[in-house]
Coordinates of C-alpha atoms and ligand atoms in Angstrom, one line a residue:
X22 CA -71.1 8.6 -50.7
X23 CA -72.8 10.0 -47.6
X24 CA -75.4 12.2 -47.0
X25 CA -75.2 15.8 -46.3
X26 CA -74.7 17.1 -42.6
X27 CA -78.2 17.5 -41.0
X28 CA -79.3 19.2 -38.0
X29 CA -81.8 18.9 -35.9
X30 CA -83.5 22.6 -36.1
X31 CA -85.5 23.2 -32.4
X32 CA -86.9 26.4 -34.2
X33 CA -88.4 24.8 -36.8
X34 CA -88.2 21.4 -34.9
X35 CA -87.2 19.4 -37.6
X36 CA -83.4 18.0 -39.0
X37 CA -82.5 20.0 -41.8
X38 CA -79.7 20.0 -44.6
X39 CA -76.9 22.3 -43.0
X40 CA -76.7 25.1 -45.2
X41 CA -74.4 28.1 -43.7
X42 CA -75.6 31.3 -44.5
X43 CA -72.5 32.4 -46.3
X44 CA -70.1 28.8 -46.9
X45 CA -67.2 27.7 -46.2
X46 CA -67.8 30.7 -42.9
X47 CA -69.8 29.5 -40.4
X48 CA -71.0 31.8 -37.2
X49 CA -71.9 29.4 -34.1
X50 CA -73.0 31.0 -31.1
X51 CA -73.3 29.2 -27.4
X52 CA -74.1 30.5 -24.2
X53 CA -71.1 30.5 -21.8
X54 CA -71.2 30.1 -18.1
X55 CA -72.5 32.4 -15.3
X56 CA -69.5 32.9 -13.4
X57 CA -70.4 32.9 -10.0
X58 CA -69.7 29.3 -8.4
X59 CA -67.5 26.0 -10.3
X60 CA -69.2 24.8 -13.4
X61 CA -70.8 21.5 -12.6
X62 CA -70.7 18.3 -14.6
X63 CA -74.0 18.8 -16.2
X64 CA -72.8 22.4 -17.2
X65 CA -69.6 20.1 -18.5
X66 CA -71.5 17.7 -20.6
X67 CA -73.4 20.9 -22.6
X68 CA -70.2 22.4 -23.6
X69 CA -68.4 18.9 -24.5
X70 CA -71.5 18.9 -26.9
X71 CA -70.7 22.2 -28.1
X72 CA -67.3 21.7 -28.8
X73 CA -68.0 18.2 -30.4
X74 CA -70.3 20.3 -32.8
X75 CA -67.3 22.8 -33.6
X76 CA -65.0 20.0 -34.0
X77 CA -66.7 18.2 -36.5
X78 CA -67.6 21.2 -38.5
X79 CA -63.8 21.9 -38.9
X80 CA -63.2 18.6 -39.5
X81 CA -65.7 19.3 -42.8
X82 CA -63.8 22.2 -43.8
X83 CA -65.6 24.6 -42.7
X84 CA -64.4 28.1 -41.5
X85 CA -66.0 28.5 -37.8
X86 CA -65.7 31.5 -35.8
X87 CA -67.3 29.9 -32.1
X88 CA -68.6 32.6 -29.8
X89 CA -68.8 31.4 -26.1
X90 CA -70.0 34.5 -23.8
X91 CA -68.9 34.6 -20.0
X92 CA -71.8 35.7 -18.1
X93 CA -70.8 38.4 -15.6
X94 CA -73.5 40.6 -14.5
X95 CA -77.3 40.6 -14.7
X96 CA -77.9 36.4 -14.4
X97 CA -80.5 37.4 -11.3
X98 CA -81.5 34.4 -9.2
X99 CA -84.7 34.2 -10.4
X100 CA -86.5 34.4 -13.7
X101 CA -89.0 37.3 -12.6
X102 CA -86.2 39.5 -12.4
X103 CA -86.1 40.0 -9.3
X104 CA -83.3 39.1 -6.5
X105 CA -79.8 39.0 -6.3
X106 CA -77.1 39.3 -8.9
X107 CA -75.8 35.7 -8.7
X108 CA -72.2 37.5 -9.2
X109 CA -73.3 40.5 -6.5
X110 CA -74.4 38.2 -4.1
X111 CA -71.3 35.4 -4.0
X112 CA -69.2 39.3 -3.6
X113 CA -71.1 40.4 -0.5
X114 CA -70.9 36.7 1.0
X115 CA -66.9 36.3 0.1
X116 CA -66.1 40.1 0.9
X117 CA -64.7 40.3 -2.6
X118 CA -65.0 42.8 -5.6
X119 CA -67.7 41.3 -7.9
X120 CA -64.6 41.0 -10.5
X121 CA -62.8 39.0 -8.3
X122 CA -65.4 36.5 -8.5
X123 CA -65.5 36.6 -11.9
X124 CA -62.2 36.3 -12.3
X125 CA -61.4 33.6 -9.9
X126 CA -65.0 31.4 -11.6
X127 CA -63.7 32.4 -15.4
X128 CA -60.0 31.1 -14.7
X129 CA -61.4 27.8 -13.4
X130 CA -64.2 27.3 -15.9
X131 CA -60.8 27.5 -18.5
X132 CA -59.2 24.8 -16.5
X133 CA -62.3 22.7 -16.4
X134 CA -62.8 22.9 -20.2
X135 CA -59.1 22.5 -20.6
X136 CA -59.0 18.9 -18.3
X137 CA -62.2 17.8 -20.4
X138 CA -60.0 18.6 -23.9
X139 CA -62.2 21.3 -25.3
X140 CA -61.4 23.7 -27.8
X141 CA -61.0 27.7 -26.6
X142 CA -63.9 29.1 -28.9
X143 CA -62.7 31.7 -31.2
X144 CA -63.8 34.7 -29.4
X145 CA -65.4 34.8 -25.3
X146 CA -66.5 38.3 -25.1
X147 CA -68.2 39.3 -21.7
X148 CA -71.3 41.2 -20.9
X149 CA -69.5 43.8 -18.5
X150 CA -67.4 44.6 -21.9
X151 CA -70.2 45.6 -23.7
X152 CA -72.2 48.3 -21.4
X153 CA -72.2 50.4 -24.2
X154 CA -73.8 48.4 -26.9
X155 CA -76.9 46.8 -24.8
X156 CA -77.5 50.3 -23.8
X157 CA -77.3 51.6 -27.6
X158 CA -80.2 48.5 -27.9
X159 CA -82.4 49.5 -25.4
X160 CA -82.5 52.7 -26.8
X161 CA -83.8 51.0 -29.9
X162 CA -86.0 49.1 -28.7
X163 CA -87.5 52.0 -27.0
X164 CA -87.4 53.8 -30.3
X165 CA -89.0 51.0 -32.2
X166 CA -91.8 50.9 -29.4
X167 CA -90.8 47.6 -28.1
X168 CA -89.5 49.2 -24.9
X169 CA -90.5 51.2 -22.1
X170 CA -89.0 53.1 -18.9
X171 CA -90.2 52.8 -15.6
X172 CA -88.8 54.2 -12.2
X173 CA -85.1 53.9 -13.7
X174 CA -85.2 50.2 -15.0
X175 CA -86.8 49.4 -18.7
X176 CA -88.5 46.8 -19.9
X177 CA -89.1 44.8 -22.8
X178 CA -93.1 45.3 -24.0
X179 CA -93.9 41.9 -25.1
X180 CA -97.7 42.0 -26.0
X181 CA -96.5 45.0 -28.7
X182 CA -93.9 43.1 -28.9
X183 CA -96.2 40.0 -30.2
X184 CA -98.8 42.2 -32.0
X185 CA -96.4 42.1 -35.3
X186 CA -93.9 39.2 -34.5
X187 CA -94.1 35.6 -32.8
X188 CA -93.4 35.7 -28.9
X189 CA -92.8 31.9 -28.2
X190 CA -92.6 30.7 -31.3
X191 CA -89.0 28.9 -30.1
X192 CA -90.1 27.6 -27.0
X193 CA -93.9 27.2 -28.2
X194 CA -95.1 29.2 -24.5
X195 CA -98.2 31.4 -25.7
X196 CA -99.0 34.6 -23.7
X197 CA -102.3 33.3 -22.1
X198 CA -100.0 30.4 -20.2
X199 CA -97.0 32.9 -19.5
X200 CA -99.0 35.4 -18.1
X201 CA -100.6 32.7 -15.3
X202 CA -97.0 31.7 -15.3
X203 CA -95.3 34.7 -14.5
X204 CA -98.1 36.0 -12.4
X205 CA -97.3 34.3 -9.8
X206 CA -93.9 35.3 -9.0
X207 CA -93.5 39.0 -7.2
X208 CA -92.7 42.3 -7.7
X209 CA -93.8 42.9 -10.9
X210 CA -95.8 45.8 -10.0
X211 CA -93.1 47.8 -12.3
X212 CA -94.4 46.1 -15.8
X213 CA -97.0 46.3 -17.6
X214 CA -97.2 42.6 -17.6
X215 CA -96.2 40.0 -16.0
X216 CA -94.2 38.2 -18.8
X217 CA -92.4 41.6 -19.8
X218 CA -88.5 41.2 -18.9
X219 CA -86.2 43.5 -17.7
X220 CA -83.7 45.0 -20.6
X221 CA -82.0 47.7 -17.9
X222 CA -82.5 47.6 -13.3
X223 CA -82.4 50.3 -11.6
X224 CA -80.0 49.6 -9.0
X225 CA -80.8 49.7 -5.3
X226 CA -78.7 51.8 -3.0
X227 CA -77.2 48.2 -2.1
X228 CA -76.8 47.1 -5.2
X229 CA -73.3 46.8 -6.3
X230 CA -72.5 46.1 -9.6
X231 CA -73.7 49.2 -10.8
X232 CA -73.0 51.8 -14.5
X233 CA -74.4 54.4 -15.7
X234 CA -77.3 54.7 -18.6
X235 CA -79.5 57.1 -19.8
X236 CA -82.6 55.7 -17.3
X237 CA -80.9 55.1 -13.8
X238 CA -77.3 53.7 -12.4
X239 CA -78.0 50.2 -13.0
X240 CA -77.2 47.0 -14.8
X241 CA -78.7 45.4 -17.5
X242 CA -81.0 42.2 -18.3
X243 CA -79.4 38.9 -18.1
X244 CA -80.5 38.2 -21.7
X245 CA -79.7 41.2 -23.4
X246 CA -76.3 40.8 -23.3
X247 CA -76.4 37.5 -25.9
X248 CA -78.1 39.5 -28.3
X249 CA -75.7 42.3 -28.2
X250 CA -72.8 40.0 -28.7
X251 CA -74.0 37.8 -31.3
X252 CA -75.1 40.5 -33.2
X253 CA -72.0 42.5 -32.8
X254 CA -69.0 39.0 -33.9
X255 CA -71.3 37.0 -35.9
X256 CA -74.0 39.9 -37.7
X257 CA -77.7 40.4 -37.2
X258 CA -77.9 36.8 -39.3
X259 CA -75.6 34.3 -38.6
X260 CA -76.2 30.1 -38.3
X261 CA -76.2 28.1 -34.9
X262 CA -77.5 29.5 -31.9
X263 CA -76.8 27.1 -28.7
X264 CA -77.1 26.0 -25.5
X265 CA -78.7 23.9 -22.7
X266 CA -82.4 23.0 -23.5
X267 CA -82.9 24.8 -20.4
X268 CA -81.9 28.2 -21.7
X269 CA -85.0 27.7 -24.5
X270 CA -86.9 29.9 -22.2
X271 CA -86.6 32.2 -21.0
X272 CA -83.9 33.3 -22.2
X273 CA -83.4 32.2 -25.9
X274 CA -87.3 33.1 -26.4
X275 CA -86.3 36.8 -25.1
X276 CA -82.6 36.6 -27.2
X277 CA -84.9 36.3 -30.5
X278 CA -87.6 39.0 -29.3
X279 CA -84.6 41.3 -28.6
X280 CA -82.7 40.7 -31.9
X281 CA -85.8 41.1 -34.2
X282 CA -87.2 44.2 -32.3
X283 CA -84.4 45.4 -33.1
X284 CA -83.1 44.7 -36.8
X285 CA -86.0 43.2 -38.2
X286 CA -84.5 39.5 -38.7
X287 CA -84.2 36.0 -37.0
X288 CA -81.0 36.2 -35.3
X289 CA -80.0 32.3 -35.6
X290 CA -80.7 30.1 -38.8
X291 CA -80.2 26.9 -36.6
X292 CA -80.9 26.7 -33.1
X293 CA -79.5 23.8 -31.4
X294 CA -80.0 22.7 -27.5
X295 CA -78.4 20.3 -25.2
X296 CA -80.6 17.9 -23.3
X297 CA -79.3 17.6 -19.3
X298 CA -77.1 15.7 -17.5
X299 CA -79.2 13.9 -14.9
X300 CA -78.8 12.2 -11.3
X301 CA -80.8 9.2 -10.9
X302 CA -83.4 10.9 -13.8
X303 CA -83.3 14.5 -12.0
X304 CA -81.3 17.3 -13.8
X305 CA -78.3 17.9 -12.1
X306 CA -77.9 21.7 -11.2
X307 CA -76.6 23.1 -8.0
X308 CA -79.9 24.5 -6.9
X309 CA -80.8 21.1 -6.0
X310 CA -77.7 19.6 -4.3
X311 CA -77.1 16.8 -6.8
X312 CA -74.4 18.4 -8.6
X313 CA -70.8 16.7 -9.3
X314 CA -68.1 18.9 -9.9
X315 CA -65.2 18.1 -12.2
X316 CA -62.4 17.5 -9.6
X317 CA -64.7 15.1 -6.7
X318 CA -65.5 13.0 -9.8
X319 CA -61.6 13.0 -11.4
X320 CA -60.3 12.3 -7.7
X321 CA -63.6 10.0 -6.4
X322 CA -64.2 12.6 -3.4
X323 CA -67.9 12.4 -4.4
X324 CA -69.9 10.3 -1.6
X325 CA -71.5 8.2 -4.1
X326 CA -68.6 7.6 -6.6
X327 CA -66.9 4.4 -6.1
X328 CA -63.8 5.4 -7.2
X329 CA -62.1 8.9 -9.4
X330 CA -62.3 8.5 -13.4
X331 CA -60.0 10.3 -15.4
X332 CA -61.2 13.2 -17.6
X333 CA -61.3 11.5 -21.0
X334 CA -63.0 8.5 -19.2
X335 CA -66.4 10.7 -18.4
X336 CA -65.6 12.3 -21.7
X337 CA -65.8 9.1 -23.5
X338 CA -69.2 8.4 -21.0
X339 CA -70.9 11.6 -22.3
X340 CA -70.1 11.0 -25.7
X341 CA -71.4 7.2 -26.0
X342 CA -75.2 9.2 -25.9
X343 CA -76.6 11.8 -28.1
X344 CA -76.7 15.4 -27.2
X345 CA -80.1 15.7 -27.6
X346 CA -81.2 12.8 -25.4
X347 CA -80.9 12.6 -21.7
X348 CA -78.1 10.8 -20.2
X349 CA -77.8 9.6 -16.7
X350 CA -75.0 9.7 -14.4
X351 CA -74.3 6.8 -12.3
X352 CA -71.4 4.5 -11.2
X353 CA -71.7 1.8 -13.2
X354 CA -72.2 4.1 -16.4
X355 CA -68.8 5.4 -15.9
X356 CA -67.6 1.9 -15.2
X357 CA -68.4 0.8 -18.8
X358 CA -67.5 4.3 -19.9
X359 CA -63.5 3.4 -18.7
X360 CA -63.4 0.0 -20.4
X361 CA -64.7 1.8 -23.7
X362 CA -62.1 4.5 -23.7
X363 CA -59.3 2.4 -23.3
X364 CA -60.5 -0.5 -26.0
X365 CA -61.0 2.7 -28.3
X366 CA -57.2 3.8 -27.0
X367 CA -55.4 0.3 -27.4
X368 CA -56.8 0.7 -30.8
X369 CA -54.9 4.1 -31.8
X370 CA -51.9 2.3 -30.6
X371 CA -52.2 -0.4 -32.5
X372 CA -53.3 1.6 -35.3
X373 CA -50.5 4.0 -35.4
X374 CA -48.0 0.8 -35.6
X375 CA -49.5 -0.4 -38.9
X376 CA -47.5 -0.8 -41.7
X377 CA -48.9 -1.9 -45.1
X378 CA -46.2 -3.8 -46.9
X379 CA -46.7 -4.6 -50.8
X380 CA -46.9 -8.6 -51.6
X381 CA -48.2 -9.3 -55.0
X382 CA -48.3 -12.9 -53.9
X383 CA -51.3 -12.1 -51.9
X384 CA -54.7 -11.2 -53.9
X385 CA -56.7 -8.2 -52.9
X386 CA -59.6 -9.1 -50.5
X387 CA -62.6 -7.7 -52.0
X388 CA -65.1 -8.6 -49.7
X389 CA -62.8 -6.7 -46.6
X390 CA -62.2 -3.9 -48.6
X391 CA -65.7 -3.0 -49.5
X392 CA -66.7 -3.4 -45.9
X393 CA -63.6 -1.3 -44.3
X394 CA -64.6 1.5 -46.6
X395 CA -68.4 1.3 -45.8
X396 CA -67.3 1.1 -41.9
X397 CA -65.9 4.6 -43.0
X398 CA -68.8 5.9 -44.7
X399 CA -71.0 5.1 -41.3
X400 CA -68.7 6.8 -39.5
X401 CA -69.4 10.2 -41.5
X402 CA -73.0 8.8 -42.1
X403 CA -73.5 9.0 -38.2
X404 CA -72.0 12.4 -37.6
X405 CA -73.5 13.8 -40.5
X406 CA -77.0 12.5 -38.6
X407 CA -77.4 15.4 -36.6
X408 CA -73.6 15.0 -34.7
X409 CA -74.2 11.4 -33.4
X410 CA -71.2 10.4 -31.2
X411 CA -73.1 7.1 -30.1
X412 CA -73.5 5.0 -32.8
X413 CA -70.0 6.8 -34.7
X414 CA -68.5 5.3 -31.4
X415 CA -70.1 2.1 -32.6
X416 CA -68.8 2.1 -36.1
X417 CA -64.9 3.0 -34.9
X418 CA -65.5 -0.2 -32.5
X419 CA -66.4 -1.6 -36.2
X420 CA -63.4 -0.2 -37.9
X421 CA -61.2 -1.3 -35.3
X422 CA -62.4 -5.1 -35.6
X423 CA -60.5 -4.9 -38.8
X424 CA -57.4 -2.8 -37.9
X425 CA -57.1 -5.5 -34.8
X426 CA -57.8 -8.4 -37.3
X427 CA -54.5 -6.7 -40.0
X428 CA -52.9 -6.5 -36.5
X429 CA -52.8 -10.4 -35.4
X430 CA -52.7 -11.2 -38.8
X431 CA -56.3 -12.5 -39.4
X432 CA -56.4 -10.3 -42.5
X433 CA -53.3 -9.7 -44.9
X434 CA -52.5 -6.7 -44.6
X435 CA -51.1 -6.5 -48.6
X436 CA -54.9 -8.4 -49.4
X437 CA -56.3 -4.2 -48.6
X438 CA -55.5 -1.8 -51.1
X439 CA -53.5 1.3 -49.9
X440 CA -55.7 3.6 -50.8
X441 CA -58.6 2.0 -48.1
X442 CA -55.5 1.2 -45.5
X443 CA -55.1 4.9 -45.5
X444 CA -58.2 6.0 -45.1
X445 CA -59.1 2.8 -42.8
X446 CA -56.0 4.3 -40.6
X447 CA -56.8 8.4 -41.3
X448 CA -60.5 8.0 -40.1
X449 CA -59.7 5.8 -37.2
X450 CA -57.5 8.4 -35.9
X451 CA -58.8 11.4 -37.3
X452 CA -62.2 10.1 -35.3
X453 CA -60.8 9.7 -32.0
X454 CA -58.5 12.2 -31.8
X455 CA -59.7 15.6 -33.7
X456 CA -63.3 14.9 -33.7
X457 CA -64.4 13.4 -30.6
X458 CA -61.6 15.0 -28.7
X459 CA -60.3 12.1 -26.9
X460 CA -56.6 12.2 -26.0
X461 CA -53.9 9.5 -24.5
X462 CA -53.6 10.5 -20.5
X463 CA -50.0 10.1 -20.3
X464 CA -49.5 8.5 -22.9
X465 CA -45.7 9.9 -23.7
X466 CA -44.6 9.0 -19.7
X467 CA -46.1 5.7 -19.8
X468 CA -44.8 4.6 -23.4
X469 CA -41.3 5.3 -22.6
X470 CA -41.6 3.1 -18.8
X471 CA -43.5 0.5 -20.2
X472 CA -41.0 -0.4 -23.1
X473 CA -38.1 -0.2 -20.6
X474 CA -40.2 -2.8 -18.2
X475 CA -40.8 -5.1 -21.8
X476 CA -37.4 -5.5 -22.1
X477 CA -36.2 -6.4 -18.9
X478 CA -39.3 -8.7 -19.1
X479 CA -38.2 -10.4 -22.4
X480 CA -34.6 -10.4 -21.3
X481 CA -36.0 -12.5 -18.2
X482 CA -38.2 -14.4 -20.5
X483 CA -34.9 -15.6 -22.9
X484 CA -33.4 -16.4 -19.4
X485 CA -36.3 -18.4 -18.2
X486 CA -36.4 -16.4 -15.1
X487 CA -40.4 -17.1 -14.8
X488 CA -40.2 -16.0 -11.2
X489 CA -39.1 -12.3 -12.6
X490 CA -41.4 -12.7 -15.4
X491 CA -44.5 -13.0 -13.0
X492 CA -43.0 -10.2 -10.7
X493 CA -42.8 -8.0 -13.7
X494 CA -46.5 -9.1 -15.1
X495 CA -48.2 -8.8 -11.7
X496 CA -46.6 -5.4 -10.9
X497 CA -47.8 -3.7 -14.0
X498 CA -51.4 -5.3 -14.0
X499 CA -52.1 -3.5 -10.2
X500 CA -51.3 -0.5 -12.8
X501 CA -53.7 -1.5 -14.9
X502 CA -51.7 -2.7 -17.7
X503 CA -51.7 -6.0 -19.5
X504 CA -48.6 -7.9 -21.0
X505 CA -49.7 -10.0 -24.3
X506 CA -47.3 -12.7 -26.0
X507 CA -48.0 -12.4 -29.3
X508 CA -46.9 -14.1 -32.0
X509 CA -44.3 -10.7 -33.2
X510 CA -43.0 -10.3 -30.1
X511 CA -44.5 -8.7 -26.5
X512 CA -46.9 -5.9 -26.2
X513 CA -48.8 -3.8 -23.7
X514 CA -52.4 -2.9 -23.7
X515 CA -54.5 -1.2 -21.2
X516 CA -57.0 -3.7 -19.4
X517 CA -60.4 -2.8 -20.7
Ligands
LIG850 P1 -75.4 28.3 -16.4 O1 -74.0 28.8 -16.0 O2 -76.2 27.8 -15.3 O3 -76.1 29.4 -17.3 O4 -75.2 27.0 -17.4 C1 -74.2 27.0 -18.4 C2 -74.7 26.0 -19.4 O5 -74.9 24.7 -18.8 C3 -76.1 26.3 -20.0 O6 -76.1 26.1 -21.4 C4 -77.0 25.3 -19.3 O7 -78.1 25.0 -20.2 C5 -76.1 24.1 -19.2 N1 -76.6 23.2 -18.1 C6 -77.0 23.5 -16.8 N2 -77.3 22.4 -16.2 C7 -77.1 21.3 -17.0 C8 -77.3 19.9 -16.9 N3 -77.7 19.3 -15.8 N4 -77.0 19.1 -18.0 C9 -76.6 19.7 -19.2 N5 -76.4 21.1 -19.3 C10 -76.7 21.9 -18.3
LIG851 ZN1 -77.1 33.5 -23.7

């Protein structure tokens, strides 16, 4: 038996029993990309968390409707809002249409998360689709007194705001340190204070991703449009809210203050953030140069990659840490990262060409059996532990111990039950392949040329042509690929 799945809550900062609201439905909401510029590995390693999280949850059964936004207007350059559109601003520089951009940024973000095997959430509805609804909240929030008009732009009124609810209670910022904070940045003459944010801009005459609203021709806040879409596929309650720790505050802290000025209720029951990707212990982002996009990293372009590593490789590399910690990129890391992946890919292999064959002459293995089914246990046991991919890559390096010990005959295969070979086999692959997403690169191409190249190597074996044998050997190690003389016959493996 295992324990139940827990989560770690950042709400309510503790792991809790994962209870969806309404079971076997869960709603899970993450914050998609801004899509102004390529999506950068760090950006890469948050929605590889994500979809880890989706994956497992299906893998329990559950019914998950995943709600990834696209962020295409109203992600300002700076937090005060003030500056550019992000979106606006790449438009002006390219000479495009601000869809263009968005078009061009939201077709590649699909082919990054496609390379990197992630799932396509269920729905990935835009804020530029839904004008109408943040304006019909903004004109609730101005009804329930939580909003005010000035000049053509409106904002949110967070000291009324906090006189009945709890501003910060997510990120844990109270208004005396916001206000010193925010009060720094400029232009906020418009607010009433500083830490107010914007719900609708007024657009300048320059400005121009622009619609029009009952207050001015403008464009709404950048964190509006989360609230509006949650809300609208998942309900005014639903379960996991995600994203980046980053996006904790401001813009999760203003997501909540948006949704409960509103309707009255908590919009997420379980609120679960990302830690960053870092370069030499400094987040990666592109604001400070140290970003690594997918393609310099799968083809080693990068100035300070040694060589390109394929997609399920860094896969592989971000999964061998939890979500919630840190994880540093670095050379070496992805080194080990590629010997992992293909020990843990050698071992589907081998797994998939298991037989169990019945031989009463052989007594059941007791000891073996209890242990591959407890390796299986750990491997739910660490998933159901708040999604931990680290040590369940640990216990599948277990399990596999004992498929590659039935494999060279260490252990009988007729001294394990079927019932525990199945499930030794099902979880194995189950594991690798459905809930940590990692697939074979080629696998169909290479099987098929390998096995031609094994025979003409065995045929040169039987006729003692060693010369051919080493030829044969030699060429398909520069590939990467090891011959083994086993005992049955030949085999291939990749060299870890
Ligand atoms: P953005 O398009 O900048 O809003 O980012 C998309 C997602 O990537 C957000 O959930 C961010 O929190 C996340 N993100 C940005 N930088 C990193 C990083 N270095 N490591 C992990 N996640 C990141
Ligand atoms: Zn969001």
């Amino acid at each position: 038996m295992q324990p139940p799945l827990r989560v770690y809550n950042t709400l309510t900062k503790q792991k809790e029993v994962f209870q969806p609201r309404n079971p076997p439905f869960v709603g899970m909401y993450v914050c998609g990309p801004t899509v102004y510029s390529d999506v950068h590995m760090g950006n890469v390693r948050t929605f590889i968390s994500f979809d880890i999280i989706y994956r497992y949850l299906l893998h329990l059964g559950y019914k998950v409707r995943y709600v990834r936004n696209i962020t295409d207007v109203g992600h300002l350059e700076n937090d005060a809002d003030e500056g550019d559109d992000k979106i606006a601003k790449k438009a002006k520089l390219e000479n495009l249409e601000p869809m263009e951009i968005v078009q061009r940024y939201t077709n590649g973000f699909h082919n990054v998360m496609e390379t990197f095997n992630t799932l396509p959430p269920s729905i990935e509805p835009s804020a530029t689709g839904h004008l109408i609804e943040q304006i019909k909240m903004i004109e609730r929030l101005i009804e329930k007194g939580f909003a005010y008009e000035r000049n053509g732009s409106v904002y949110f009124d967070v000291l009324a705001y906090n006189q009945s609810n709890e501003y910060g209670k997510l990120s844990g910022r109270v208004l005396e340190d916001l206000y010193t904070y925010t009060r720094q940045l400029d232009g906020q003459e418009e607010k009433k204070n500083s830490y107010d944010f914007a719900l609708w801009k007024k657009a300048s005459p320059a400005h121009i991703m622009r619609w029009p609203s009952p207050w001015s021709d403008g464009y709404p806040g950048w964190h509006l449009e989360c609230s509006v879409m949650s809300t609208k596929y998942l309900g005014e309650e639903f379960d996991i809210h995600g994203g980046g720790m980053d996006l904790k505050f401001p813009h999760h802290e203003c997501e909540i203050a948006q949704c409960v000025g509103t309707h009255g209720k908590d919009p997420a029951k379980y609120w679960l953030h990302t830690n960053m990707l870092t370069v030499n212990g400094q987040k990666m982002s592109k604001s400070l140069g140290n970003s690594y996009l997918p393609h310099e990293l799968i083809s080693g372009s990068h100035e300070l990659l040694d060589k390109g590593y394929s997609p399920m490789t860094v896969r592989f590399f971000m999964l061998q840490s939890h979500y919630a910690s840190t994880l540093d990129f670095s050379n070496s890391a992805l080194h080990a990262a590629q010997k992992g992946y293909f020990k843990m890919l050698n071992g589907l292999r081998v797994s998939r060409e298991l037989k169990r064959a019945e031989d009463e002459s052989i007594a059941i293995n007791e000891k073996a059996v209890k242990q591959i089914n407890q390796i299986c246990d750990n491997c739910y046991r660490a998933m159901n532990d708040d999604f931990n991919t680290a040590q369940t890559i640990a216990h599948l390096f277990n399990l596999l111990k004992k498929i590659n010990s039935i494999h060279t005959g260490g252990l009988e295969v007729a001294a394990i039950d079927q019932a525990t070979f199945d499930r030794m086999q099902s979880t194995y692959q189950s594991f690798v392949t459905k809930v940590l997403g990692l697939k074979e690169e080629n696998a169909a191409d290479k099987n098929g040329l390998i096995s031609s190249l094994l025979k003409i190597y065995n045929e040169a074996k039987s006729a003692k042509d060693y010369d051919k044998v080493d030829e044969i050997r030699n060429e398909l190690k520069a590939q990467g690929i090891i011959i083994k003389d086993m005992k049955h016959g030949v085999e291939w493996a990749l060299e870890e």
